[in-house]
Amino acid sequence: MQQPSESSCITKQQELYFSILIPSWNNLPYLKCCIQSIQKHSVFPHQIIVHVNEGNDGTREWLDKMRIAYTLSSENIGICKAMNQSATLAASDYLLFLNDDMYVLPGWDKALMDAALQYPDHRFYLSGTLIEPLSSGNRCAIAPFDFGRTPDALQEEELLNTYSSISWHDWYGATWPPSLVHRIYWNKVGGYSEAFSPGLYSDPDFSMKLWRIGIRVFRGVGASRVYHFMSRTTARIPMNNGHRQFVKKWQMTARYFTQHILKMGKRFEGKPLQGHDECKASFWHRLRLRLPL
């Protein structure tokens, strides 16, 4: 059950740009580093809301001390429920999903806000651009650039002196955090789908829900940069079969959706994505959907 902290009472009258939603599961060193980077490197004032899963490592006590808003569950409820619970405390019209193993870099928020203001109808889904220590095949990430794999090992000065000199561009296919959506469309699609708990494939599912209600701007902002430690907490718990769930729900694979519909990783050309006839998937793709999963 959701349990907001006493420090979570933030009014709509305050000038807040983003409500930053951060799920965290006994990951206090990373969470501290993440929040401190927000406080240090943001141009605008933001509301920070953490969902504390368990929090038996001192997370709750630290958040109380820092007067940072949070919701709480006595056990790990996964990304989807954590996002939905933390969003109930949001005071801003812009909701931003951030992982606790991310370190935001100077001006990250201004670059996202500048992009958001180009769409006065708020019909967009934006992502920041990750800098990662290892190459994972992600065409949207700047990698490999290893500035440390843990907060203690972070080569902060070198990172801050280097990140802006790496040439990168805006790209199509915004799907994962840091990701920004307007409250109107968060509410319209009902937030994250809790059927995907603990969370595998919940990100492309959220993007698909936005696509189905007509959102056509899925833009990664190259100037909004975040260092990603790539700390994997998913290995600690049994995960859902997100691939199968996505195919059963949407009648296509997440890979087909992100690559062929969202054009993930291709250079952003300033135009919204075109409507896509989802029935005209390739023969091989349709054949794959008929095979046992």
PDB file of C-alpha atoms in Angstrom:
ATOM      1  CA  MET A   1       0.000   0.000   0.000  1.00  0.00           C
ATOM      2  CA  GLN A   2       1.196   3.503  -0.797  1.00  0.00           C
ATOM      3  CA  GLN A   3       2.583   5.377   2.193  1.00  0.00           C
ATOM      4  CA  PRO A   4       3.630   8.949   1.394  1.00  0.00           C
ATOM      5  CA  SER A   5       6.220  10.508   3.669  1.00  0.00           C
ATOM      6  CA  GLU A   6       5.494  13.614   5.697  1.00  0.00           C
ATOM      7  CA  SER A   7       7.989  15.477   3.519  1.00  0.00           C
ATOM      8  CA  SER A   8       5.995  14.795   0.351  1.00  0.00           C
ATOM      9  CA  CYS A   9       3.535  17.686   0.725  1.00  0.00           C
ATOM     10  CA  ILE A  10       4.500  19.903  -2.223  1.00  0.00           C
ATOM     11  CA  THR A  11       1.878  22.248  -3.608  1.00  0.00           C
ATOM     12  CA  LYS A  12       1.039  22.960  -7.245  1.00  0.00           C
ATOM     13  CA  GLN A  13       1.749  26.642  -6.552  1.00  0.00           C
ATOM     14  CA  GLN A  14       5.487  26.037  -6.374  1.00  0.00           C
ATOM     15  CA  GLU A  15       7.380  26.548  -9.611  1.00  0.00           C
ATOM     16  CA  LEU A  16       8.315  22.974 -10.413  1.00  0.00           C
ATOM     17  CA  TYR A  17       9.322  21.907 -13.886  1.00  0.00           C
ATOM     18  CA  PHE A  18       9.469  18.103 -13.640  1.00  0.00           C
ATOM     19  CA  SER A  19       8.166  15.628 -11.121  1.00  0.00           C
ATOM     20  CA  ILE A  20      11.035  13.133 -11.219  1.00  0.00           C
ATOM     21  CA  LEU A  21       9.925   9.580 -10.392  1.00  0.00           C
ATOM     22  CA  ILE A  22      12.716   7.285  -9.164  1.00  0.00           C
ATOM     23  CA  PRO A  23      11.964   3.664  -8.176  1.00  0.00           C
ATOM     24  CA  SER A  24      14.649   2.299  -5.832  1.00  0.00           C
ATOM     25  CA  TRP A  25      15.192  -1.058  -4.172  1.00  0.00           C
ATOM     26  CA  ASN A  26      17.810  -1.105  -1.409  1.00  0.00           C
ATOM     27  CA  ASN A  27      20.242   0.779  -3.647  1.00  0.00           C
ATOM     28  CA  LEU A  28      21.096   3.721  -1.408  1.00  0.00           C
ATOM     29  CA  PRO A  29      24.631   4.556  -2.670  1.00  0.00           C
ATOM     30  CA  TYR A  30      23.324   4.845  -6.242  1.00  0.00           C
ATOM     31  CA  LEU A  31      20.191   6.724  -5.161  1.00  0.00           C
ATOM     32  CA  LYS A  32      22.262   9.273  -3.227  1.00  0.00           C
ATOM     33  CA  CYS A  33      24.520   9.807  -6.233  1.00  0.00           C
ATOM     34  CA  CYS A  34      21.513  10.186  -8.537  1.00  0.00           C
ATOM     35  CA  ILE A  35      19.699  12.712  -6.358  1.00  0.00           C
ATOM     36  CA  GLN A  36      22.836  14.700  -5.627  1.00  0.00           C
ATOM     37  CA  SER A  37      23.486  14.976  -9.362  1.00  0.00           C
ATOM     38  CA  ILE A  38      19.943  16.315  -9.885  1.00  0.00           C
ATOM     39  CA  GLN A  39      20.462  18.899  -7.168  1.00  0.00           C
ATOM     40  CA  LYS A  40      23.879  19.860  -8.501  1.00  0.00           C
ATOM     41  CA  HIS A  41      23.366  19.878 -12.271  1.00  0.00           C
ATOM     42  CA  SER A  42      19.746  20.904 -12.904  1.00  0.00           C
ATOM     43  CA  VAL A  43      18.977  24.327 -14.327  1.00  0.00           C
ATOM     44  CA  PHE A  44      15.369  24.349 -13.074  1.00  0.00           C
ATOM     45  CA  PRO A  45      13.730  23.405  -9.757  1.00  0.00           C
ATOM     46  CA  HIS A  46      12.158  19.959  -9.778  1.00  0.00           C
ATOM     47  CA  GLN A  47      10.140  17.770  -7.460  1.00  0.00           C
ATOM     48  CA  ILE A  48      11.866  14.468  -6.659  1.00  0.00           C
ATOM     49  CA  ILE A  49       9.686  11.497  -5.710  1.00  0.00           C
ATOM     50  CA  VAL A  50      11.237   8.144  -4.838  1.00  0.00           C
ATOM     51  CA  HIS A  51       9.343   4.904  -4.543  1.00  0.00           C
ATOM     52  CA  VAL A  52      11.085   2.968  -1.799  1.00  0.00           C
ATOM     53  CA  ASN A  53      10.904  -0.794  -2.232  1.00  0.00           C
ATOM     54  CA  GLU A  54      11.603  -2.252   1.228  1.00  0.00           C
ATOM     55  CA  GLY A  55      14.180   0.409   2.070  1.00  0.00           C
ATOM     56  CA  ASN A  56      15.853  -1.693   4.750  1.00  0.00           C
ATOM     57  CA  ASP A  57      19.275  -0.290   3.820  1.00  0.00           C
ATOM     58  CA  GLY A  58      18.641   3.158   5.311  1.00  0.00           C
ATOM     59  CA  THR A  59      16.953   4.622   2.223  1.00  0.00           C
ATOM     60  CA  ARG A  60      13.859   5.801   4.053  1.00  0.00           C
ATOM     61  CA  GLU A  61      15.842   7.431   6.876  1.00  0.00           C
ATOM     62  CA  TRP A  62      18.070   9.247   4.395  1.00  0.00           C
ATOM     63  CA  LEU A  63      15.087  10.541   2.403  1.00  0.00           C
ATOM     64  CA  ASP A  64      13.441  11.764   5.615  1.00  0.00           C
ATOM     65  CA  LYS A  65      16.639  13.572   6.553  1.00  0.00           C
ATOM     66  CA  MET A  66      16.868  15.163   3.099  1.00  0.00           C
ATOM     67  CA  ARG A  67      13.121  15.994   3.099  1.00  0.00           C
ATOM     68  CA  ILE A  68      12.584  14.213  -0.207  1.00  0.00           C
ATOM     69  CA  ALA A  69       9.135  12.884  -1.068  1.00  0.00           C
ATOM     70  CA  TYR A  70       8.589   9.154  -1.321  1.00  0.00           C
ATOM     71  CA  THR A  71       6.048   6.392  -1.454  1.00  0.00           C
ATOM     72  CA  LEU A  72       6.779   3.115   0.284  1.00  0.00           C
ATOM     73  CA  SER A  73       6.075  -0.581  -0.064  1.00  0.00           C
ATOM     74  CA  SER A  74       7.163  -3.198   2.463  1.00  0.00           C
ATOM     75  CA  GLU A  75       8.390  -5.448  -0.354  1.00  0.00           C
ATOM     76  CA  ASN A  76       9.692  -4.952  -3.871  1.00  0.00           C
ATOM     77  CA  ILE A  77       6.632  -4.298  -6.047  1.00  0.00           C
ATOM     78  CA  GLY A  78       8.585  -3.714  -9.260  1.00  0.00           C
ATOM     79  CA  ILE A  79       8.895  -0.794 -11.658  1.00  0.00           C
ATOM     80  CA  CYS A  80       5.295  -0.568 -12.893  1.00  0.00           C
ATOM     81  CA  LYS A  81       3.537  -0.306  -9.544  1.00  0.00           C
ATOM     82  CA  ALA A  82       6.340   1.865  -8.169  1.00  0.00           C
ATOM     83  CA  MET A  83       5.932   4.336 -11.028  1.00  0.00           C
ATOM     84  CA  ASN A  84       2.164   4.481 -10.650  1.00  0.00           C
ATOM     85  CA  GLN A  85       2.325   4.964  -6.888  1.00  0.00           C
ATOM     86  CA  SER A  86       4.982   7.670  -6.996  1.00  0.00           C
ATOM     87  CA  ALA A  87       3.073   9.498  -9.752  1.00  0.00           C
ATOM     88  CA  THR A  88       0.162  10.055  -7.354  1.00  0.00           C
ATOM     89  CA  LEU A  89       2.339  12.608  -5.525  1.00  0.00           C
ATOM     90  CA  ALA A  90       3.370  14.484  -8.666  1.00  0.00           C
ATOM     91  CA  ALA A  91       2.902  18.252  -8.454  1.00  0.00           C
ATOM     92  CA  SER A  92       4.187  19.101 -11.949  1.00  0.00           C
ATOM     93  CA  ASP A  93       2.495  18.611 -15.298  1.00  0.00           C
ATOM     94  CA  TYR A  94       5.674  16.983 -16.615  1.00  0.00           C
ATOM     95  CA  LEU A  95       6.497  13.510 -15.317  1.00  0.00           C
ATOM     96  CA  LEU A  96      10.032  12.221 -15.745  1.00  0.00           C
ATOM     97  CA  PHE A  97      11.105   8.617 -15.118  1.00  0.00           C
ATOM     98  CA  LEU A  98      14.697   8.258 -13.917  1.00  0.00           C
ATOM     99  CA  ASN A  99      16.533   5.144 -12.754  1.00  0.00           C
ATOM    100  CA  ASP A 100      18.423   5.338  -9.482  1.00  0.00           C
ATOM    101  CA  ASP A 101      21.665   4.240 -11.182  1.00  0.00           C
ATOM    102  CA  MET A 102      21.806   7.349 -13.354  1.00  0.00           C
ATOM    103  CA  TYR A 103      23.893  10.487 -12.850  1.00  0.00           C
ATOM    104  CA  VAL A 104      22.477  13.511 -14.674  1.00  0.00           C
ATOM    105  CA  LEU A 105      24.905  15.891 -16.336  1.00  0.00           C
ATOM    106  CA  PRO A 106      24.825  19.723 -16.428  1.00  0.00           C
ATOM    107  CA  GLY A 107      21.934  21.161 -18.430  1.00  0.00           C
ATOM    108  CA  TRP A 108      20.226  17.791 -18.858  1.00  0.00           C
ATOM    109  CA  ASP A 109      16.859  19.243 -17.868  1.00  0.00           C
ATOM    110  CA  LYS A 110      17.073  22.430 -19.942  1.00  0.00           C
ATOM    111  CA  ALA A 111      17.719  20.399 -23.093  1.00  0.00           C
ATOM    112  CA  LEU A 112      14.623  18.289 -22.401  1.00  0.00           C
ATOM    113  CA  MET A 113      12.519  21.327 -21.527  1.00  0.00           C
ATOM    114  CA  ASP A 114      13.621  23.172 -24.671  1.00  0.00           C
ATOM    115  CA  ALA A 115      12.526  20.164 -26.739  1.00  0.00           C
ATOM    116  CA  ALA A 116       9.211  19.832 -24.881  1.00  0.00           C
ATOM    117  CA  LEU A 117       8.334  23.481 -25.493  1.00  0.00           C
ATOM    118  CA  GLN A 118       8.493  22.846 -29.240  1.00  0.00           C
ATOM    119  CA  TYR A 119       5.254  20.868 -28.881  1.00  0.00           C
ATOM    120  CA  PRO A 120       2.603  23.133 -27.297  1.00  0.00           C
ATOM    121  CA  ASP A 121       0.015  20.359 -27.626  1.00  0.00           C
ATOM    122  CA  HIS A 122       2.238  18.188 -25.367  1.00  0.00           C
ATOM    123  CA  ARG A 123       1.985  15.292 -27.809  1.00  0.00           C
ATOM    124  CA  PHE A 124       5.474  13.919 -27.322  1.00  0.00           C
ATOM    125  CA  TYR A 125       7.554  11.325 -25.526  1.00  0.00           C
ATOM    126  CA  LEU A 126      11.140  12.412 -24.941  1.00  0.00           C
ATOM    127  CA  SER A 127      14.217  10.597 -23.687  1.00  0.00           C
ATOM    128  CA  GLY A 128      17.599  11.829 -22.547  1.00  0.00           C
ATOM    129  CA  THR A 129      20.726  10.259 -24.020  1.00  0.00           C
ATOM    130  CA  LEU A 130      22.685   7.724 -21.998  1.00  0.00           C
ATOM    131  CA  ILE A 131      26.448   7.568 -21.708  1.00  0.00           C
ATOM    132  CA  GLU A 132      27.346   4.004 -20.736  1.00  0.00           C
ATOM    133  CA  PRO A 133      30.573   2.272 -19.706  1.00  0.00           C
ATOM    134  CA  LEU A 134      29.874  -0.808 -21.826  1.00  0.00           C
ATOM    135  CA  SER A 135      28.579  -1.249 -25.345  1.00  0.00           C
ATOM    136  CA  SER A 136      25.290  -3.169 -25.229  1.00  0.00           C
ATOM    137  CA  GLY A 137      24.270  -2.772 -28.867  1.00  0.00           C
ATOM    138  CA  ASN A 138      21.994   0.135 -27.975  1.00  0.00           C
ATOM    139  CA  ARG A 139      22.204   2.492 -30.966  1.00  0.00           C
ATOM    140  CA  CYS A 140      20.796   5.356 -28.892  1.00  0.00           C
ATOM    141  CA  ALA A 141      23.490   5.286 -26.202  1.00  0.00           C
ATOM    142  CA  ILE A 142      26.944   6.846 -26.276  1.00  0.00           C
ATOM    143  CA  ALA A 143      29.192   3.875 -25.498  1.00  0.00           C
ATOM    144  CA  PRO A 144      31.622   2.614 -24.439  1.00  0.00           C
ATOM    145  CA  PHE A 145      32.782   5.512 -22.276  1.00  0.00           C
ATOM    146  CA  ASP A 146      33.765   4.114 -18.884  1.00  0.00           C
ATOM    147  CA  PHE A 147      33.859   6.719 -16.133  1.00  0.00           C
ATOM    148  CA  GLY A 148      33.268   4.152 -13.381  1.00  0.00           C
ATOM    149  CA  ARG A 149      30.818   1.349 -12.678  1.00  0.00           C
ATOM    150  CA  THR A 150      29.840   2.414  -9.126  1.00  0.00           C
ATOM    151  CA  PRO A 151      29.338   5.759  -7.375  1.00  0.00           C
ATOM    152  CA  ASP A 152      32.505   5.212  -5.347  1.00  0.00           C
ATOM    153  CA  ALA A 153      34.492   4.620  -8.545  1.00  0.00           C
ATOM    154  CA  LEU A 154      32.916   7.496 -10.489  1.00  0.00           C
ATOM    155  CA  GLN A 155      35.557   9.610 -12.245  1.00  0.00           C
ATOM    156  CA  GLU A 156      33.406  12.683 -11.851  1.00  0.00           C
ATOM    157  CA  GLU A 157      35.881  15.351 -12.874  1.00  0.00           C
ATOM    158  CA  GLU A 158      36.883  13.482 -16.014  1.00  0.00           C
ATOM    159  CA  LEU A 159      33.234  12.832 -16.887  1.00  0.00           C
ATOM    160  CA  LEU A 160      32.301  16.506 -16.451  1.00  0.00           C
ATOM    161  CA  ASN A 161      35.258  17.588 -18.556  1.00  0.00           C
ATOM    162  CA  THR A 162      34.472  15.120 -21.333  1.00  0.00           C
ATOM    163  CA  TYR A 163      30.737  14.537 -21.793  1.00  0.00           C
ATOM    164  CA  SER A 164      29.921  17.679 -23.789  1.00  0.00           C
ATOM    165  CA  SER A 165      32.763  17.155 -26.252  1.00  0.00           C
ATOM    166  CA  ILE A 166      31.329  13.853 -27.472  1.00  0.00           C
ATOM    167  CA  SER A 167      29.455  14.522 -30.697  1.00  0.00           C
ATOM    168  CA  TRP A 168      25.904  13.127 -30.759  1.00  0.00           C
ATOM    169  CA  HIS A 169      22.558  13.895 -32.347  1.00  0.00           C
ATOM    170  CA  ASP A 170      18.846  13.706 -31.584  1.00  0.00           C
ATOM    171  CA  TRP A 171      17.355  10.330 -32.442  1.00  0.00           C
ATOM    172  CA  TYR A 172      14.040   8.577 -32.997  1.00  0.00           C
ATOM    173  CA  GLY A 173      12.631   5.967 -30.661  1.00  0.00           C
ATOM    174  CA  ALA A 174      12.320   7.403 -27.129  1.00  0.00           C
ATOM    175  CA  THR A 175      11.311   4.475 -24.951  1.00  0.00           C
ATOM    176  CA  TRP A 176      13.323   4.183 -21.738  1.00  0.00           C
ATOM    177  CA  PRO A 177      14.485   6.503 -18.940  1.00  0.00           C
ATOM    178  CA  PRO A 178      15.256   9.242 -18.547  1.00  0.00           C
ATOM    179  CA  SER A 179      11.899   9.774 -20.228  1.00  0.00           C
ATOM    180  CA  LEU A 180       9.506  12.730 -20.137  1.00  0.00           C
ATOM    181  CA  VAL A 181       5.761  12.744 -20.728  1.00  0.00           C
ATOM    182  CA  HIS A 182       3.014  15.261 -20.006  1.00  0.00           C
ATOM    183  CA  ARG A 183       0.509  14.444 -17.280  1.00  0.00           C
ATOM    184  CA  ILE A 184      -2.379  14.587 -19.790  1.00  0.00           C
ATOM    185  CA  TYR A 185      -1.041  11.602 -21.713  1.00  0.00           C
ATOM    186  CA  TRP A 186       0.229   9.743 -18.667  1.00  0.00           C
ATOM    187  CA  ASN A 187      -3.347   9.812 -17.363  1.00  0.00           C
ATOM    188  CA  LYS A 188      -4.866   9.020 -20.750  1.00  0.00           C
ATOM    189  CA  VAL A 189      -2.946   5.735 -21.038  1.00  0.00           C
ATOM    190  CA  GLY A 190      -3.242   4.912 -17.349  1.00  0.00           C
ATOM    191  CA  GLY A 191       0.451   5.096 -16.484  1.00  0.00           C
ATOM    192  CA  TYR A 192       2.519   1.927 -16.554  1.00  0.00           C
ATOM    193  CA  SER A 193       0.783  -1.412 -17.182  1.00  0.00           C
ATOM    194  CA  GLU A 194       0.954  -3.365 -13.939  1.00  0.00           C
ATOM    195  CA  ALA A 195       0.354  -6.615 -15.833  1.00  0.00           C
ATOM    196  CA  PHE A 196       4.021  -6.294 -16.851  1.00  0.00           C
ATOM    197  CA  SER A 197       5.221  -6.356 -13.225  1.00  0.00           C
ATOM    198  CA  PRO A 198       7.951  -6.555 -12.065  1.00  0.00           C
ATOM    199  CA  GLY A 199       8.770  -4.638 -15.248  1.00  0.00           C
ATOM    200  CA  LEU A 200      10.383  -6.359 -18.235  1.00  0.00           C
ATOM    201  CA  TYR A 201       9.062  -4.812 -21.484  1.00  0.00           C
ATOM    202  CA  SER A 202       7.014  -2.246 -19.554  1.00  0.00           C
ATOM    203  CA  ASP A 203       8.916   0.569 -21.293  1.00  0.00           C
ATOM    204  CA  PRO A 204       8.026  -0.428 -24.894  1.00  0.00           C
ATOM    205  CA  ASP A 205       4.505  -1.217 -23.685  1.00  0.00           C
ATOM    206  CA  PHE A 206       4.160   2.358 -22.379  1.00  0.00           C
ATOM    207  CA  SER A 207       5.470   3.703 -25.695  1.00  0.00           C
ATOM    208  CA  MET A 208       2.998   1.519 -27.599  1.00  0.00           C
ATOM    209  CA  LYS A 209       0.124   2.839 -25.506  1.00  0.00           C
ATOM    210  CA  LEU A 210       1.164   6.374 -26.394  1.00  0.00           C
ATOM    211  CA  TRP A 211       1.475   5.377 -30.073  1.00  0.00           C
ATOM    212  CA  ARG A 212      -2.038   3.925 -30.080  1.00  0.00           C
ATOM    213  CA  ILE A 213      -3.557   7.195 -28.853  1.00  0.00           C
ATOM    214  CA  GLY A 214      -1.820   9.125 -31.610  1.00  0.00           C
ATOM    215  CA  ILE A 215       1.510  10.297 -30.177  1.00  0.00           C
ATOM    216  CA  ARG A 216       4.010  10.469 -33.055  1.00  0.00           C
ATOM    217  CA  VAL A 217       6.966  12.336 -31.511  1.00  0.00           C
ATOM    218  CA  PHE A 218       9.277   9.789 -29.885  1.00  0.00           C
ATOM    219  CA  ARG A 219      12.459  11.835 -29.683  1.00  0.00           C
ATOM    220  CA  GLY A 220      15.741  11.233 -27.950  1.00  0.00           C
ATOM    221  CA  VAL A 221      17.451  14.513 -27.075  1.00  0.00           C
ATOM    222  CA  GLY A 222      21.171  14.310 -27.760  1.00  0.00           C
ATOM    223  CA  ALA A 223      22.035  17.338 -25.616  1.00  0.00           C
ATOM    224  CA  SER A 224      20.312  15.894 -22.532  1.00  0.00           C
ATOM    225  CA  ARG A 225      22.958  13.560 -21.179  1.00  0.00           C
ATOM    226  CA  VAL A 226      22.964  11.123 -18.304  1.00  0.00           C
ATOM    227  CA  TYR A 227      25.712   8.770 -17.177  1.00  0.00           C
ATOM    228  CA  HIS A 228      24.323   5.276 -16.607  1.00  0.00           C
ATOM    229  CA  PHE A 229      26.173   2.983 -14.217  1.00  0.00           C
ATOM    230  CA  MET A 230      24.262  -0.029 -15.633  1.00  0.00           C
ATOM    231  CA  SER A 231      23.601  -1.461 -12.172  1.00  0.00           C
ATOM    232  CA  ARG A 232      21.269  -4.416 -12.742  1.00  0.00           C
ATOM    233  CA  THR A 233      18.833  -5.037  -9.877  1.00  0.00           C
ATOM    234  CA  THR A 234      16.615  -7.259 -12.037  1.00  0.00           C
ATOM    235  CA  ALA A 235      18.971 -10.190 -11.440  1.00  0.00           C
ATOM    236  CA  ARG A 236      17.839 -10.252  -7.804  1.00  0.00           C
ATOM    237  CA  ILE A 237      14.252 -11.314  -8.514  1.00  0.00           C
ATOM    238  CA  PRO A 238      12.330 -13.589 -10.904  1.00  0.00           C
ATOM    239  CA  MET A 239      11.159 -11.509 -13.854  1.00  0.00           C
ATOM    240  CA  ASN A 240       8.018 -11.620 -15.988  1.00  0.00           C
ATOM    241  CA  ASN A 241       8.092 -13.012 -19.541  1.00  0.00           C
ATOM    242  CA  GLY A 242       7.730  -9.549 -21.017  1.00  0.00           C
ATOM    243  CA  HIS A 243       8.444 -10.639 -24.585  1.00  0.00           C
ATOM    244  CA  ARG A 244       5.520 -13.051 -24.582  1.00  0.00           C
ATOM    245  CA  GLN A 245       3.228 -10.569 -22.843  1.00  0.00           C
ATOM    246  CA  PHE A 246       4.023  -7.850 -25.363  1.00  0.00           C
ATOM    247  CA  VAL A 247       3.337 -10.123 -28.348  1.00  0.00           C
ATOM    248  CA  LYS A 248       0.055 -11.383 -26.903  1.00  0.00           C
ATOM    249  CA  LYS A 249      -1.113  -7.855 -26.113  1.00  0.00           C
ATOM    250  CA  TRP A 250      -0.010  -6.043 -29.286  1.00  0.00           C
ATOM    251  CA  GLN A 251       0.304  -8.816 -31.894  1.00  0.00           C
ATOM    252  CA  MET A 252       3.888  -7.901 -32.726  1.00  0.00           C
ATOM    253  CA  THR A 253       7.260  -8.158 -31.055  1.00  0.00           C
ATOM    254  CA  ALA A 254       8.697  -5.239 -29.103  1.00  0.00           C
ATOM    255  CA  ARG A 255      11.700  -5.370 -31.406  1.00  0.00           C
ATOM    256  CA  TYR A 256       9.510  -4.899 -34.474  1.00  0.00           C
ATOM    257  CA  PHE A 257       7.717  -2.003 -32.798  1.00  0.00           C
ATOM    258  CA  THR A 258      10.855  -0.162 -31.719  1.00  0.00           C
ATOM    259  CA  GLN A 259      12.878  -0.780 -34.894  1.00  0.00           C
ATOM    260  CA  HIS A 260      10.295  -0.531 -37.662  1.00  0.00           C
ATOM    261  CA  ILE A 261       7.648   1.779 -36.186  1.00  0.00           C
ATOM    262  CA  LEU A 262       9.580   3.998 -33.771  1.00  0.00           C
ATOM    263  CA  LYS A 263      12.729   3.884 -35.988  1.00  0.00           C
ATOM    264  CA  MET A 264      14.835   3.578 -32.854  1.00  0.00           C
ATOM    265  CA  GLY A 265      18.343   4.968 -33.182  1.00  0.00           C
ATOM    266  CA  LYS A 266      17.859   6.724 -36.505  1.00  0.00           C
ATOM    267  CA  ARG A 267      18.774  10.391 -36.657  1.00  0.00           C
ATOM    268  CA  PHE A 268      15.865  12.643 -35.720  1.00  0.00           C
ATOM    269  CA  GLU A 269      14.868  14.749 -38.734  1.00  0.00           C
ATOM    270  CA  GLY A 270      12.600  17.202 -36.961  1.00  0.00           C
ATOM    271  CA  LYS A 271       9.411  15.519 -38.146  1.00  0.00           C
ATOM    272  CA  PRO A 272       6.940  13.318 -36.300  1.00  0.00           C
ATOM    273  CA  LEU A 273       6.887   9.658 -37.220  1.00  0.00           C
ATOM    274  CA  GLN A 274       4.442   8.697 -39.924  1.00  0.00           C
ATOM    275  CA  GLY A 275       1.445   6.499 -39.275  1.00  0.00           C
ATOM    276  CA  HIS A 276       2.280   2.833 -39.733  1.00  0.00           C
ATOM    277  CA  ASP A 277      -0.028   0.113 -41.008  1.00  0.00           C
ATOM    278  CA  GLU A 278       0.700  -2.469 -38.349  1.00  0.00           C
ATOM    279  CA  CYS A 279      -1.025  -5.154 -40.421  1.00  0.00           C
ATOM    280  CA  LYS A 280       1.659  -4.871 -43.086  1.00  0.00           C
ATOM    281  CA  ALA A 281       4.446  -6.478 -41.113  1.00  0.00           C
ATOM    282  CA  SER A 282       6.798  -8.608 -43.163  1.00  0.00           C
ATOM    283  CA  PHE A 283       5.864 -12.200 -43.947  1.00  0.00           C
ATOM    284  CA  TRP A 284       8.718 -13.432 -41.754  1.00  0.00           C
ATOM    285  CA  HIS A 285       7.525 -11.283 -38.863  1.00  0.00           C
ATOM    286  CA  ARG A 286       3.958 -12.616 -39.140  1.00  0.00           C
ATOM    287  CA  LEU A 287       5.297 -16.130 -39.394  1.00  0.00           C
ATOM    288  CA  ARG A 288       7.275 -15.679 -36.191  1.00  0.00           C
ATOM    289  CA  LEU A 289       4.141 -14.621 -34.342  1.00  0.00           C
ATOM    290  CA  ARG A 290       2.533 -17.961 -35.243  1.00  0.00           C
ATOM    291  CA  LEU A 291       5.380 -19.940 -33.711  1.00  0.00           C
ATOM    292  CA  PRO A 292       5.291 -21.043 -30.047  1.00  0.00           C
ATOM    293  CA  LEU A 293       6.814 -18.386 -27.797  1.00  0.00           C
TER     294      LEU A 293
END
